[in-house]
């Protein structure tokens, strides 16, 4: 199973302004490492604005496609699902494995996009105050996955 990292939009903008990353379509490249990650639009659920968290979405990440499938309404930093209103953080799921799978599949099929990530990123921990800790804690990875280790290290070095 692929591992994912939630990258907030504000962090991606900062890295881009600093020339640390390049974004081409749905691909994020760490320029210093020349490593690429597929980006999928997503939100992280931060807190309740109204109602009860009956859908159990707090501290989870959902892709925008998953939100549509759930019947949720997403606008800016808010998501409304039924009678519940959530404050969310906009960003992306970064997936190193999708790029590798796409490259391997390129020999078999012509220019077919990699499959989308799962609907939910269930291992996202509750939000924490210091942004670097929250970003690093959001990494659900196995210790032997070099690409995710590299991205986590990049986060630690560049999120201040």
mmCIF file of C-alpha atoms in Angstrom:
data_model
loop_
_atom_site.group_PDB
_atom_site.id
_atom_site.type_symbol
_atom_site.label_atom_id
_atom_site.label_comp_id
_atom_site.label_asym_id
_atom_site.label_seq_id
_atom_site.Cartn_x
_atom_site.Cartn_y
_atom_site.Cartn_z
ATOM 1 C CA UNK A 1 0.000 0.000 0.000
ATOM 2 C CA UNK A 2 1.258 3.461 -0.854
ATOM 3 C CA UNK A 3 2.074 5.988 1.822
ATOM 4 C CA UNK A 4 0.891 9.575 1.687
ATOM 5 C CA UNK A 5 1.847 12.914 3.154
ATOM 6 C CA UNK A 6 -0.501 15.870 3.524
ATOM 7 C CA UNK A 7 1.172 19.075 2.294
ATOM 8 C CA UNK A 8 -0.763 22.268 3.135
ATOM 9 C CA UNK A 9 -1.264 24.735 0.272
ATOM 10 C CA UNK A 10 0.492 27.496 2.252
ATOM 11 C CA UNK A 11 3.592 25.338 2.678
ATOM 12 C CA UNK A 12 3.634 24.422 -1.014
ATOM 13 C CA UNK A 13 3.357 28.120 -1.932
ATOM 14 C CA UNK A 14 6.256 28.999 0.398
ATOM 15 C CA UNK A 15 8.492 26.257 -1.003
ATOM 16 C CA UNK A 16 7.684 27.347 -4.550
ATOM 17 C CA UNK A 17 8.501 30.991 -3.787
ATOM 18 C CA UNK A 18 11.817 29.893 -2.252
ATOM 19 C CA UNK A 19 12.677 27.814 -5.333
ATOM 20 C CA UNK A 20 12.834 24.559 -3.365
ATOM 21 C CA UNK A 21 10.170 22.751 -5.383
ATOM 22 C CA UNK A 22 8.696 22.759 -8.852
ATOM 23 C CA UNK A 23 5.073 21.899 -9.555
ATOM 24 C CA UNK A 24 4.114 20.735 -13.023
ATOM 25 C CA UNK A 25 0.447 19.814 -13.235
ATOM 26 C CA UNK A 26 -0.078 17.234 -10.506
ATOM 27 C CA UNK A 27 3.614 16.478 -9.939
ATOM 28 C CA UNK A 28 5.698 18.011 -7.154
ATOM 29 C CA UNK A 29 9.471 17.778 -7.576
ATOM 30 C CA UNK A 30 11.941 18.426 -4.755
ATOM 31 C CA UNK A 31 14.607 20.284 -6.710
ATOM 32 C CA UNK A 32 17.510 19.545 -4.359
ATOM 33 C CA UNK A 33 16.813 15.789 -4.529
ATOM 34 C CA UNK A 34 15.232 15.543 -7.992
ATOM 35 C CA UNK A 35 12.465 13.351 -6.530
ATOM 36 C CA UNK A 36 8.853 13.574 -7.662
ATOM 37 C CA UNK A 37 5.518 13.052 -5.960
ATOM 38 C CA UNK A 38 1.992 12.929 -7.376
ATOM 39 C CA UNK A 39 -0.289 15.576 -5.859
ATOM 40 C CA UNK A 40 -4.000 15.080 -5.289
ATOM 41 C CA UNK A 41 -6.167 17.931 -4.002
ATOM 42 C CA UNK A 42 -7.260 17.257 -0.415
ATOM 43 C CA UNK A 43 -8.308 18.868 2.857
ATOM 44 C CA UNK A 44 -7.397 18.147 6.475
ATOM 45 C CA UNK A 45 -10.233 18.435 8.994
ATOM 46 C CA UNK A 46 -9.097 20.729 11.834
ATOM 47 C CA UNK A 47 -12.108 21.507 14.021
ATOM 48 C CA UNK A 48 -15.879 21.611 14.260
ATOM 49 C CA UNK A 49 -17.623 24.895 13.526
ATOM 50 C CA UNK A 50 -21.162 23.559 14.087
ATOM 51 C CA UNK A 51 -22.782 20.252 14.917
ATOM 52 C CA UNK A 52 -21.234 17.000 16.115
ATOM 53 C CA UNK A 53 -18.549 15.011 14.344
ATOM 54 C CA UNK A 54 -20.854 12.086 13.603
ATOM 55 C CA UNK A 55 -18.916 11.323 10.408
ATOM 56 C CA UNK A 56 -15.698 11.116 12.490
ATOM 57 C CA UNK A 57 -13.728 13.357 10.136
ATOM 58 C CA UNK A 58 -11.717 15.418 12.639
ATOM 59 C CA UNK A 59 -7.964 14.931 12.251
ATOM 60 C CA UNK A 60 -8.472 13.087 8.949
ATOM 61 C CA UNK A 61 -7.623 13.959 5.368
ATOM 62 C CA UNK A 62 -10.045 13.502 2.488
ATOM 63 C CA UNK A 63 -9.485 14.096 -1.198
ATOM 64 C CA UNK A 64 -11.796 16.582 -2.871
ATOM 65 C CA UNK A 65 -13.196 13.705 -4.944
ATOM 66 C CA UNK A 66 -14.022 11.832 -1.738
ATOM 67 C CA UNK A 67 -15.801 14.926 -0.403
ATOM 68 C CA UNK A 68 -17.966 15.064 -3.526
ATOM 69 C CA UNK A 69 -18.765 11.355 -3.210
ATOM 70 C CA UNK A 70 -19.845 11.915 0.417
ATOM 71 C CA UNK A 71 -22.137 14.761 -0.622
ATOM 72 C CA UNK A 72 -20.081 17.325 1.281
ATOM 73 C CA UNK A 73 -19.874 20.967 0.217
ATOM 74 C CA UNK A 74 -16.342 22.390 0.214
ATOM 75 C CA UNK A 75 -15.546 26.081 -0.065
ATOM 76 C CA UNK A 76 -12.225 27.665 0.912
ATOM 77 C CA UNK A 77 -11.470 26.555 4.488
ATOM 78 C CA UNK A 78 -14.921 25.089 5.235
ATOM 79 C CA UNK A 79 -16.674 21.803 4.603
ATOM 80 C CA UNK A 80 -20.355 21.253 5.296
ATOM 81 C CA UNK A 81 -21.654 17.713 5.547
ATOM 82 C CA UNK A 82 -25.316 17.458 6.452
ATOM 83 C CA UNK A 83 -25.858 19.534 9.603
ATOM 84 C CA UNK A 84 -22.123 19.613 10.440
ATOM 85 C CA UNK A 85 -19.676 22.375 9.565
ATOM 86 C CA UNK A 86 -15.920 21.827 9.714
ATOM 87 C CA UNK A 87 -12.919 24.099 9.460
ATOM 88 C CA UNK A 88 -10.402 22.503 7.084
ATOM 89 C CA UNK A 89 -6.912 23.165 5.806
ATOM 90 C CA UNK A 90 -6.517 23.030 2.050
ATOM 91 C CA UNK A 91 -3.606 21.165 0.553
ATOM 92 C CA UNK A 92 -2.544 18.042 -1.266
ATOM 93 C CA UNK A 93 -1.776 14.399 -0.691
ATOM 94 C CA UNK A 94 1.756 13.743 -1.949
ATOM 95 C CA UNK A 95 2.402 10.178 -3.156
ATOM 96 C CA UNK A 96 5.851 9.030 -4.283
ATOM 97 C CA UNK A 97 4.688 5.538 -5.183
ATOM 98 C CA UNK A 98 2.219 6.754 -7.828
ATOM 99 C CA UNK A 99 5.035 8.294 -9.889
ATOM 100 C CA UNK A 100 7.046 5.081 -9.696
ATOM 101 C CA UNK A 101 4.001 2.974 -10.657
ATOM 102 C CA UNK A 102 3.214 5.300 -13.560
ATOM 103 C CA UNK A 103 6.759 5.007 -14.854
ATOM 104 C CA UNK A 104 6.594 1.218 -14.652
ATOM 105 C CA UNK A 105 3.205 1.156 -16.377
ATOM 106 C CA UNK A 106 4.438 3.452 -19.155
ATOM 107 C CA UNK A 107 6.137 0.457 -20.749
ATOM 108 C CA UNK A 108 2.840 -1.438 -20.798
ATOM 109 C CA UNK A 109 0.251 1.261 -21.528
ATOM 110 C CA UNK A 110 0.595 4.612 -23.258
ATOM 111 C CA UNK A 111 0.314 7.654 -20.965
ATOM 112 C CA UNK A 112 -2.288 6.293 -18.581
ATOM 113 C CA UNK A 113 -2.528 8.334 -15.355
ATOM 114 C CA UNK A 114 -1.743 6.602 -12.058
ATOM 115 C CA UNK A 115 -4.669 5.547 -9.870
ATOM 116 C CA UNK A 116 -5.988 8.115 -7.361
ATOM 117 C CA UNK A 117 -5.189 7.735 -3.660
ATOM 118 C CA UNK A 118 -7.702 6.156 -1.281
ATOM 119 C CA UNK A 119 -10.672 8.181 -0.086
ATOM 120 C CA UNK A 120 -9.360 8.739 3.428
ATOM 121 C CA UNK A 121 -5.989 9.110 5.031
ATOM 122 C CA UNK A 122 -6.998 7.388 8.256
ATOM 123 C CA UNK A 123 -3.646 7.654 10.040
ATOM 124 C CA UNK A 124 -3.565 11.462 10.184
ATOM 125 C CA UNK A 125 -3.031 12.479 13.821
ATOM 126 C CA UNK A 126 -4.878 15.343 15.498
ATOM 127 C CA UNK A 127 -3.545 18.766 14.504
ATOM 128 C CA UNK A 128 -0.689 20.034 16.640
ATOM 129 C CA UNK A 129 0.405 23.618 17.298
ATOM 130 C CA UNK A 130 3.883 23.674 15.694
ATOM 131 C CA UNK A 131 3.472 23.218 11.954
ATOM 132 C CA UNK A 132 6.615 21.123 11.419
ATOM 133 C CA UNK A 133 5.508 18.583 14.015
ATOM 134 C CA UNK A 134 2.030 18.392 12.494
ATOM 135 C CA UNK A 135 3.394 17.916 8.999
ATOM 136 C CA UNK A 136 5.904 15.288 10.039
ATOM 137 C CA UNK A 137 3.358 13.492 12.228
ATOM 138 C CA UNK A 138 1.002 13.380 9.247
ATOM 139 C CA UNK A 139 3.379 11.052 7.441
ATOM 140 C CA UNK A 140 2.073 7.495 7.486
ATOM 141 C CA UNK A 141 5.015 5.562 6.173
ATOM 142 C CA UNK A 142 7.023 2.430 6.576
ATOM 143 C CA UNK A 143 10.643 2.872 7.614
ATOM 144 C CA UNK A 144 11.943 1.292 4.431
ATOM 145 C CA UNK A 145 10.207 3.679 2.027
ATOM 146 C CA UNK A 146 13.038 5.949 0.896
ATOM 147 C CA UNK A 147 10.886 8.494 -0.943
ATOM 148 C CA UNK A 148 8.644 9.202 2.030
ATOM 149 C CA UNK A 149 11.646 9.408 4.348
ATOM 150 C CA UNK A 150 13.148 11.932 1.973
ATOM 151 C CA UNK A 151 9.982 14.022 1.887
ATOM 152 C CA UNK A 152 9.686 13.936 5.688
ATOM 153 C CA UNK A 153 13.315 15.054 5.981
ATOM 154 C CA UNK A 154 12.632 17.859 3.500
ATOM 155 C CA UNK A 155 9.672 18.955 5.633
ATOM 156 C CA UNK A 156 11.762 19.039 8.787
ATOM 157 C CA UNK A 157 14.487 21.091 7.141
ATOM 158 C CA UNK A 158 12.227 23.585 5.374
ATOM 159 C CA UNK A 159 9.166 24.227 7.528
ATOM 160 C CA UNK A 160 10.083 26.989 9.952
#
